Amino acid sequence: MKLFLALAAVFTVAAQGAMTIGDSEKGAAIFKSQNCVTCHSINGVGGKTGPDLGKRSSRGYTPSELTALMWNHAPQMWTAMDAAKISRPKLDQGQAADLFAYFFAARYFEQKGDAGRGRKAFADKGCAECHNISSTNGGGSGGPAVTKWESVSDPIELSRQMWNHSPKMREAMKSKSVKVPELTPVEMNDITVYLQNLPATRNLKPQFAPASPETGELLFQLKGCSGCHKDVSKLAKPGGFRTASDFASSMWNHSAKMQIKTELRPEEMKRIVGYLWALQFASEGGTAARGAKVFETKGCVNCHGKGAERVLALGDRANSYEMISVLWGHGPDMHKAMTSKGIAWPRFQNTEMVDLLAYLKGR
Ligand code: HEC
Ligand code: HEC
Ligand code: HEC
Ligand code: HEC
């Protein structure tokens, strides 16, 4: 009971001003309805005016880094939109969260993977022994062919499969006296890139839809995760549960190393991920003192400071999704106001955006 209360307290703290959890399917629809797809592709499908947003390259994986990226590129985007006579998108906070979930599903935040290395890892780790990559020749030692996996385009489902699956595989391998392989996040990432780019899987729709963090917290206890993970803040810290590949590989390694037998159903994994996801992004971090400097050096203070025309008071609204919403809503007018005052459009690097948000929250 004590433990339960302690955990509940952790979550309640994290939930204050918590960020909305997005749904990738809604995000995919927004990507179309708001015309992003006219200029941007996701994994090769869509327009070519802007960068391919599904392209695997190393970059930030937090909402604030996405916000900064969009902010920095916004004026060029607006110019391109005007030139192409495309109406400017409007996004509310929830829709910004959905877009983030969609990008997350589309692997926008993964490290750059390598299909060639993935193919090799898939063989070296013994996966190929039991899993064919096409359905035409039947499964090796009884594993389903990759084309039958429902998990290839859904990182949560893949993590669940990695968790559930290895006890059975361990038995199969024991009979062959083969060691159960461990997977590093890089190997998991490479394998995923390889498996997502097979002729039969290439066009699968990316999915990422974590579920309720509240019930996820309870499941985290009921399924025994909290028995070993007493301090959940260690799992949720930025740099802990980061990308989907990090999570999937650790799910696999648990079972390989620790012989855990609890199975998770699809809904259950969605909730557990929802819980860890919410914790990971509940507090965006950032340092208000550094943010105050950013507010000055970027020139926000000129129009939004004390005594200025439009004092900014975002309070609890001050988070990355709200900032994305502001960018697409007020941004163009703000840009005009800056141009008329001869102020260059400010650009954000490293932690500047998250620091600024911390400052705006406390103002
Ligand atoms: C009219 C074309 C156009 C539309 C519509 C458009 N963009 Fe862009 N976008 C661009 C261009 C061009 C760039 C690159 C700008 C630059 O280099 O500064 C860009 C850059 C970006 C970047 C930074 C990419 C990177 O990795 O450097 C993101 C993120 C982005 N856009 C998201 C969106 C979203 C989300 C939408 C829909 C709400 C959208 N864009 C709609 C043209 C567009
Ligand atoms: C000894 C044979 C064997 C090996 C080796 C093996 N698997 Fe499996 N795999 C199976 C069997 C059998 C199933 C289906 C039974 C089950 O649910 O556990 C399965 C199911 C899966 C699934 C679920 C697919 C779905 O329906 O979405 C995934 C994902 C998976 N394996 C990944 C891997 C990976 C990655 C490796 C290598 C690290 C691997 N497997 C190695 C036998 C194997
Ligand atoms: C038997 C103890 C045990 C149980 C039960 C357990 N874990 Fe773990 N977990 C560990 C250990 C030990 C590690 C570190 C493994 C390593 O680094 O090789 C770990 C690592 C992780 C990581 C990666 C952490 C990081 O910072 O990279 C995640 C995520 C995770 N566990 C989630 C879960 C979830 C979700 C459950 C319940 C479904 C669970 N664990 C159940 C012992 C456990
Ligand atoms: C040249 C003046 C000017 C500068 C400099 C400026 N802004 Fe603005 N800002 C505006 C104007 C004008 C609006 C209102 C636009 C509208 O109503 O569409 C606005 C609106 C906003 C809003 C929406 C306010 C709300 O309550 O929803 C935010 C947030 C914001 N600005 C943040 C910033 C940040 C952060 C900076 C510094 C990087 C900045 N602004 C720099 C003029 C400026």
XYZ file of C-alpha atoms and ligand atoms in Angstrom:
535
model
C 0.000 0.000 0.000
C 2.830 2.294 0.898
C 4.507 1.550 -2.408
C 1.284 2.160 -4.271
C 0.829 5.537 -2.634
C 4.405 6.457 -3.333
C 4.006 5.647 -7.003
C 0.675 7.413 -7.188
C 2.392 10.467 -5.759
C 5.106 10.269 -8.397
C 2.547 10.215 -11.153
C 0.415 12.977 -9.718
C 3.427 15.240 -9.572
C 4.328 14.365 -13.123
C 0.742 14.842 -14.265
C 0.585 18.503 -13.282
C 0.613 20.449 -16.497
C 1.205 17.110 -18.181
C 1.531 16.981 -21.916
C -1.244 15.535 -24.030
C -0.557 12.050 -25.369
C -0.962 11.937 -29.110
C -2.313 9.309 -31.468
C -0.330 8.606 -34.629
C -3.379 7.706 -36.667
C -4.929 11.079 -36.019
C -1.532 12.619 -36.700
C -1.384 10.917 -40.079
C -4.798 12.364 -40.948
C -3.685 15.847 -39.861
C -0.544 15.523 -41.935
C -2.823 15.162 -44.949
C -5.626 17.552 -44.046
C -3.225 20.362 -43.116
C -1.341 19.975 -46.392
C 1.993 19.002 -44.867
C 1.946 16.092 -47.305
C 1.877 18.480 -50.275
C 5.494 19.418 -49.567
C 6.775 16.666 -47.255
C 7.057 12.937 -47.726
C 7.070 10.329 -45.029
C 9.327 7.543 -46.194
C 9.180 8.635 -49.824
C 5.410 9.152 -50.119
C 4.313 12.769 -50.593
C 5.658 16.072 -51.896
C 9.286 16.934 -52.508
C 9.404 20.693 -51.792
C 10.376 20.130 -48.148
C 12.562 17.466 -46.555
C 11.354 13.854 -46.214
C 10.262 13.731 -42.591
C 10.536 9.970 -42.303
C 14.124 9.888 -43.484
C 16.352 8.181 -40.998
C 18.894 10.621 -39.701
C 20.065 11.364 -36.206
C 18.178 14.192 -34.620
C 16.228 15.240 -31.588
C 13.465 13.115 -30.231
C 11.717 15.394 -27.791
C 8.693 17.577 -28.436
C 10.747 20.696 -27.723
C 13.345 19.772 -30.306
C 10.597 19.258 -32.880
C 9.157 22.630 -31.889
C 12.508 24.359 -32.341
C 13.022 22.682 -35.703
C 9.646 23.846 -36.994
C 10.129 27.314 -35.544
C 13.509 27.669 -37.257
C 12.185 26.604 -40.613
C 8.815 28.375 -40.401
C 9.530 31.508 -42.494
C 10.833 29.403 -45.398
C 7.784 27.189 -45.060
C 5.408 30.135 -45.124
C 7.134 31.496 -48.222
C 6.865 28.098 -49.899
C 3.194 27.905 -48.918
C 2.410 31.311 -50.335
C 4.246 30.472 -53.548
C 2.275 27.247 -53.895
C -0.988 28.967 -52.855
C -1.472 26.483 -50.024
C -3.466 27.754 -47.059
C -1.507 27.919 -43.836
C -2.072 25.056 -41.425
C -3.770 25.586 -38.078
C -2.999 23.172 -35.267
C -4.297 23.101 -31.737
C -2.329 21.599 -28.873
C -3.896 18.149 -29.214
C -3.241 18.052 -32.936
C 0.386 19.006 -32.388
C 0.613 16.050 -29.987
C -0.928 13.753 -32.616
C 1.613 14.905 -35.189
C 4.425 14.224 -32.764
C 3.078 10.690 -32.206
C 2.892 10.197 -35.960
C 6.485 11.310 -36.483
C 7.507 9.057 -33.633
C 5.777 6.123 -35.321
C 7.345 7.022 -38.643
C 10.758 6.726 -37.010
C 11.542 10.414 -37.351
C 13.227 10.276 -33.955
C 15.270 7.119 -34.295
C 18.965 7.121 -34.860
C 19.866 6.487 -38.445
C 19.533 2.752 -38.953
C 21.112 0.586 -41.602
C 19.128 -2.076 -43.414
C 22.302 -3.911 -44.487
C 23.533 -4.149 -40.909
C 20.020 -5.096 -39.839
C 19.917 -7.927 -42.304
C 23.203 -9.210 -40.939
C 22.069 -8.888 -37.309
C 18.833 -10.695 -38.147
C 20.928 -13.611 -39.384
C 23.727 -13.430 -36.775
C 21.283 -13.342 -33.850
C 19.555 -16.427 -35.188
C 16.235 -14.754 -35.996
C 16.460 -15.814 -39.646
C 16.698 -19.466 -38.578
C 13.045 -19.388 -37.616
C 11.646 -16.345 -39.440
C 11.531 -16.111 -43.216
C 11.306 -12.683 -44.704
C 8.751 -13.684 -47.318
C 5.617 -15.744 -46.809
C 6.070 -17.853 -49.925
C 8.514 -20.257 -48.330
C 7.109 -21.495 -45.011
C 8.621 -20.535 -41.643
C 11.957 -22.170 -40.782
C 11.636 -23.742 -37.331
C 8.040 -22.720 -36.917
C 8.362 -18.957 -36.492
C 5.879 -16.858 -38.461
C 7.212 -15.194 -41.620
C 7.977 -11.508 -41.197
C 5.284 -10.588 -43.718
C 2.772 -12.016 -41.215
C 4.027 -9.920 -38.333
C 1.539 -7.305 -37.275
C 4.275 -5.620 -35.359
C 6.580 -4.439 -38.132
C 5.018 -0.985 -38.425
C 3.888 -0.628 -34.828
C 6.695 -0.104 -32.306
C 4.453 -0.775 -29.291
C 3.270 -4.058 -30.728
C 6.840 -4.962 -31.635
C 7.932 -4.310 -28.041
C 5.094 -6.467 -26.794
C 6.060 -9.288 -29.114
C 9.674 -9.027 -28.040
C 8.563 -9.279 -24.413
C 6.093 -12.158 -24.852
C 7.975 -14.147 -27.335
C 11.325 -15.057 -25.922
C 10.263 -17.695 -23.327
C 9.013 -19.869 -26.203
C 12.057 -19.109 -28.247
C 14.291 -19.865 -25.307
C 12.828 -23.363 -25.170
C 13.303 -23.872 -28.896
C 16.877 -22.696 -28.597
C 17.583 -24.843 -25.556
C 16.813 -27.924 -27.590
C 19.386 -26.726 -30.114
C 21.837 -25.677 -27.364
C 21.943 -22.154 -28.806
C 22.373 -19.165 -26.532
C 19.453 -16.721 -26.392
C 20.778 -13.616 -28.099
C 20.681 -10.186 -26.522
C 19.941 -7.152 -28.653
C 21.424 -3.686 -28.304
C 19.213 -0.702 -29.221
C 21.358 -0.170 -32.323
C 20.855 -3.767 -33.437
C 17.130 -3.523 -32.762
C 16.974 -0.315 -34.744
C 18.887 -1.808 -37.680
C 16.716 -4.930 -37.662
C 13.589 -2.753 -37.646
C 14.839 -0.676 -40.571
C 15.629 -3.876 -42.464
C 12.245 -5.449 -41.746
C 10.302 -2.273 -42.540
C 11.888 -1.971 -45.953
C 11.134 -5.381 -47.380
C 9.022 -5.334 -50.561
C 6.048 -6.711 -48.627
C 6.278 -4.372 -45.635
C 7.457 -1.129 -47.183
C 3.998 0.368 -47.528
C 2.584 -0.496 -44.115
C 1.077 2.452 -42.280
C 3.159 3.499 -39.254
C 1.277 3.143 -35.960
C 1.900 4.594 -32.545
C -0.971 5.026 -30.121
C -0.118 4.710 -26.450
C -3.127 4.480 -24.103
C -4.132 5.885 -20.735
C -1.179 6.579 -18.444
C -3.328 6.278 -15.294
C -4.314 2.670 -15.919
C -0.802 2.070 -17.246
C 0.597 2.980 -13.874
C -1.593 0.358 -12.229
C -0.586 -2.270 -14.792
C 3.052 -1.462 -14.229
C 2.487 -2.701 -10.675
C 0.115 -5.584 -11.444
C 2.457 -7.029 -14.060
C 5.340 -6.946 -11.634
C 7.393 -4.307 -13.407
C 7.444 -2.162 -10.288
C 8.804 -5.101 -8.287
C 12.171 -4.563 -9.968
C 11.731 -0.978 -11.101
C 11.116 0.607 -7.718
C 12.136 4.056 -8.864
C 10.227 4.547 -12.074
C 11.704 7.994 -12.599
C 14.895 6.223 -13.623
C 13.075 4.528 -16.486
C 11.299 7.640 -17.578
C 14.187 10.067 -17.408
C 15.132 11.602 -20.723
C 17.815 9.277 -21.963
C 16.147 6.315 -20.254
C 13.148 5.169 -22.270
C 13.925 7.103 -25.360
C 13.103 5.690 -28.731
C 10.917 2.778 -29.684
C 14.006 0.705 -30.525
C 15.509 1.308 -27.089
C 12.292 0.091 -25.543
C 11.830 -2.942 -27.809
C 15.393 -4.135 -27.246
C 15.101 -3.818 -23.485
C 11.819 -5.723 -23.562
C 13.598 -8.509 -25.395
C 16.623 -8.529 -23.095
C 14.488 -8.807 -19.968
C 13.056 -12.027 -21.025
C 16.314 -13.356 -22.394
C 18.155 -12.591 -19.158
C 15.585 -12.836 -16.434
C 13.213 -15.577 -17.524
C 10.050 -13.608 -16.842
C 6.829 -15.434 -17.711
C 4.089 -12.787 -17.512
C 2.509 -12.148 -20.891
C 1.174 -8.806 -22.004
C -1.888 -8.286 -24.199
C -1.920 -5.541 -26.862
C -4.022 -3.186 -24.749
C -1.771 -3.722 -21.766
C 1.412 -2.816 -23.582
C -0.279 0.289 -24.980
C -1.077 1.411 -21.470
C 2.347 0.676 -20.051
C 3.958 2.592 -22.877
C 1.395 5.387 -22.332
C 2.491 5.548 -18.721
C 6.238 5.635 -19.441
C 5.689 7.987 -22.384
C 3.675 10.402 -20.250
C 6.305 10.312 -17.522
C 9.083 10.830 -19.984
C 7.534 13.929 -21.473
C 5.465 15.116 -18.507
C 8.169 17.426 -17.427
C 10.059 18.798 -20.351
C 12.952 19.871 -18.174
C 14.535 23.153 -19.063
C 15.954 25.813 -16.796
C 13.925 28.960 -16.235
C 17.012 31.083 -15.517
C 18.580 30.129 -18.823
C 15.186 30.654 -20.471
C 15.078 34.219 -19.180
C 18.318 34.873 -21.062
C 16.907 33.279 -24.204
C 13.856 35.530 -23.909
C 16.189 38.508 -23.983
C 18.790 37.468 -26.507
C 16.185 36.261 -29.021
C 14.420 39.597 -28.794
C 11.106 38.283 -27.440
C 11.469 40.850 -24.688
C 11.073 43.679 -27.228
C 7.429 42.900 -27.821
C 6.508 40.640 -24.909
C 8.474 42.075 -21.971
C 7.333 44.238 -19.064
C 5.387 47.260 -20.239
C 5.309 45.935 -23.789
C 2.176 45.714 -25.854
C 1.695 41.977 -25.511
C 2.963 40.595 -22.262
C 3.259 36.832 -22.519
C 1.633 34.787 -19.787
C 1.246 31.225 -20.956
C 1.295 29.644 -17.482
C 0.429 25.951 -17.662
C -0.081 26.252 -21.391
C 3.672 26.744 -21.803
C 4.677 23.486 -23.393
C 6.007 22.392 -26.738
C 2.688 21.434 -28.283
C 1.202 24.807 -27.381
C 4.240 26.481 -28.923
C 3.732 24.538 -32.150
C 0.129 25.666 -32.125
C 1.205 29.283 -31.535
C 3.764 29.040 -34.312
C 1.228 28.006 -36.916
C -1.440 30.379 -35.560
C 0.199 33.664 -34.538
C 3.534 32.974 -36.174
C 2.948 34.683 -39.530
C 1.695 37.893 -37.868
C 4.607 37.779 -35.468
C 6.949 37.374 -38.395
C 5.399 40.419 -40.068
C 5.750 42.478 -36.886
C 9.403 41.487 -36.629
C 10.119 42.294 -40.245
C 8.585 45.731 -39.861
C 10.786 46.400 -36.819
C 13.861 45.059 -38.547
C 14.189 42.132 -36.115
C 15.561 38.915 -37.620
C 13.448 35.779 -37.103
C 14.990 34.106 -34.041
C 16.273 30.555 -34.290
C 16.658 28.064 -31.472
C 19.494 25.677 -30.798
C 20.068 22.856 -28.321
C 18.058 23.414 -25.147
C 17.037 27.009 -25.880
C 13.406 26.150 -26.638
C 12.885 23.989 -23.575
C 14.581 26.600 -21.376
C 12.374 29.299 -22.825
C 9.292 27.204 -22.077
C 10.421 26.688 -18.487
C 10.769 30.442 -18.168
C 7.378 31.181 -19.750
C 5.686 28.684 -17.458
C 6.943 30.444 -14.370
C 6.255 33.985 -15.501
C 4.436 24.665 -49.120
C 5.336 23.634 -48.691
C 5.329 23.197 -47.217
C 4.241 22.839 -46.459
C 2.764 22.839 -46.832
C 4.793 22.410 -45.165
N 6.150 22.529 -45.183
Fe 7.434 21.959 -43.665
N 9.008 22.603 -44.779
C 8.938 23.109 -46.077
C 10.275 23.504 -46.503
C 10.643 24.126 -47.856
C 11.145 23.193 -45.406
C 12.641 23.440 -45.329
C 12.782 24.876 -44.926
C 14.225 25.269 -44.681
O 15.115 24.650 -45.250
O 14.419 26.154 -43.840
C 10.314 22.616 -44.356
C 10.807 22.160 -43.127
C 10.059 21.477 -42.165
C 10.595 20.845 -40.993
C 12.053 20.754 -40.608
C 12.602 19.520 -41.300
C 14.029 19.167 -40.979
O 14.270 18.017 -40.654
O 14.901 20.036 -41.125
C 9.533 20.284 -40.307
C 9.597 19.477 -39.019
C 8.336 20.601 -41.062
N 8.693 21.318 -42.182
C 7.058 20.214 -40.697
C 5.900 20.555 -41.399
C 4.554 20.243 -40.960
C 4.197 19.496 -39.686
C 3.702 20.741 -41.904
C 2.177 20.725 -41.891
C 1.562 21.275 -40.707
C 4.516 21.371 -42.945
N 5.841 21.239 -42.592
C 4.013 21.960 -44.098
C 7.811 23.243 -46.856
C 6.521 22.999 -46.416
C 13.941 -20.944 -32.424
C 13.085 -20.264 -33.344
C 13.002 -18.742 -33.257
C 14.043 -17.834 -33.264
C 15.541 -18.114 -33.283
C 13.449 -16.526 -33.233
N 12.088 -16.632 -33.201
Fe 10.771 -15.112 -33.184
N 9.208 -16.449 -33.122
C 9.341 -17.834 -33.095
C 8.028 -18.408 -32.910
C 7.717 -19.897 -32.814
C 7.108 -17.333 -32.838
C 5.601 -17.406 -32.616
C 5.335 -17.959 -31.259
C 5.249 -16.948 -30.202
O 4.251 -16.247 -30.123
O 6.205 -16.833 -29.379
C 7.894 -16.119 -32.989
C 7.347 -14.824 -32.994
C 8.087 -13.646 -33.148
C 7.523 -12.320 -33.226
C 6.057 -11.978 -33.206
C 5.611 -11.751 -34.619
C 4.232 -11.172 -34.747
O 3.279 -11.941 -34.866
O 4.112 -9.935 -34.730
C 8.567 -11.421 -33.341
C 8.486 -9.904 -33.457
C 9.782 -12.208 -33.331
N 9.460 -13.545 -33.223
C 11.039 -11.661 -33.426
C 12.222 -12.393 -33.390
C 13.541 -11.805 -33.439
C 13.847 -10.303 -33.571
C 14.428 -12.831 -33.358
C 15.941 -12.766 -33.283
C 16.487 -11.929 -32.203
C 13.644 -14.065 -33.268
N 12.318 -13.759 -33.287
C 14.178 -15.333 -33.208
C 10.504 -18.518 -33.211
C 11.776 -17.981 -33.218
C 12.975 -9.342 -12.658
C 13.177 -7.911 -12.569
C 12.512 -7.053 -13.640
C 11.168 -7.006 -14.005
C 10.024 -7.856 -13.469
C 11.062 -5.975 -14.993
N 12.278 -5.421 -15.233
Fe 12.689 -3.933 -16.578
N 14.681 -4.104 -16.185
C 15.224 -4.926 -15.229
C 16.672 -4.758 -15.246
C 17.674 -5.475 -14.338
C 16.965 -3.838 -16.285
C 18.332 -3.366 -16.760
C 18.755 -4.396 -17.766
C 20.040 -4.067 -18.455
O 20.452 -2.919 -18.404
O 20.575 -4.977 -19.081
C 15.689 -3.429 -16.852
C 15.543 -2.508 -17.880
C 14.327 -1.996 -18.317
C 14.167 -0.937 -19.275
C 15.302 -0.188 -19.952
C 15.819 0.847 -19.008
C 16.882 1.748 -19.618
O 17.153 2.793 -19.005
O 17.455 1.417 -20.651
C 12.823 -0.735 -19.446
C 12.161 0.302 -20.349
C 12.128 -1.670 -18.594
N 13.083 -2.417 -17.917
C 10.747 -1.783 -18.495
C 10.098 -2.823 -17.796
C 8.665 -3.068 -17.859
C 7.682 -2.262 -18.682
C 8.426 -4.151 -17.074
C 7.112 -4.851 -16.823
C 6.354 -5.278 -17.997
C 9.699 -4.567 -16.495
N 10.683 -3.738 -16.959
C 9.863 -5.630 -15.615
C 14.535 -5.753 -14.365
C 13.194 -6.041 -14.425
C 8.219 42.325 -33.184
C 7.408 41.941 -32.108
C 7.475 40.504 -31.620
C 8.587 39.799 -31.226
C 10.038 40.230 -31.249
C 8.088 38.530 -30.726
N 6.737 38.470 -30.850
Fe 5.529 36.984 -30.196
N 3.876 37.978 -30.864
C 3.931 39.180 -31.537
C 2.592 39.506 -32.012
C 2.215 40.735 -32.816
C 1.750 38.432 -31.576
C 0.266 38.253 -31.801
C 0.050 37.735 -33.200
C -1.427 37.456 -33.468
O -2.274 37.931 -32.722
O -1.681 36.719 -34.424
C 2.612 37.492 -30.848
C 2.146 36.336 -30.251
C 2.956 35.447 -29.554
C 2.485 34.309 -28.828
C 1.044 33.876 -28.661
C 0.519 34.501 -27.398
C -0.710 33.812 -26.843
O -1.168 34.301 -25.794
O -1.186 32.815 -27.381
C 3.590 33.672 -28.312
C 3.612 32.417 -27.437
C 4.744 34.431 -28.706
N 4.320 35.498 -29.450
C 6.046 34.094 -28.397
C 7.156 34.805 -28.786
C 8.513 34.398 -28.525
C 8.918 33.109 -27.796
C 9.331 35.359 -29.035
C 10.850 35.352 -29.061
C 11.454 34.223 -29.704
C 8.463 36.363 -29.637
N 7.158 35.995 -29.471
C 8.913 37.531 -30.245
C 5.027 40.004 -31.717
C 6.319 39.651 -31.405
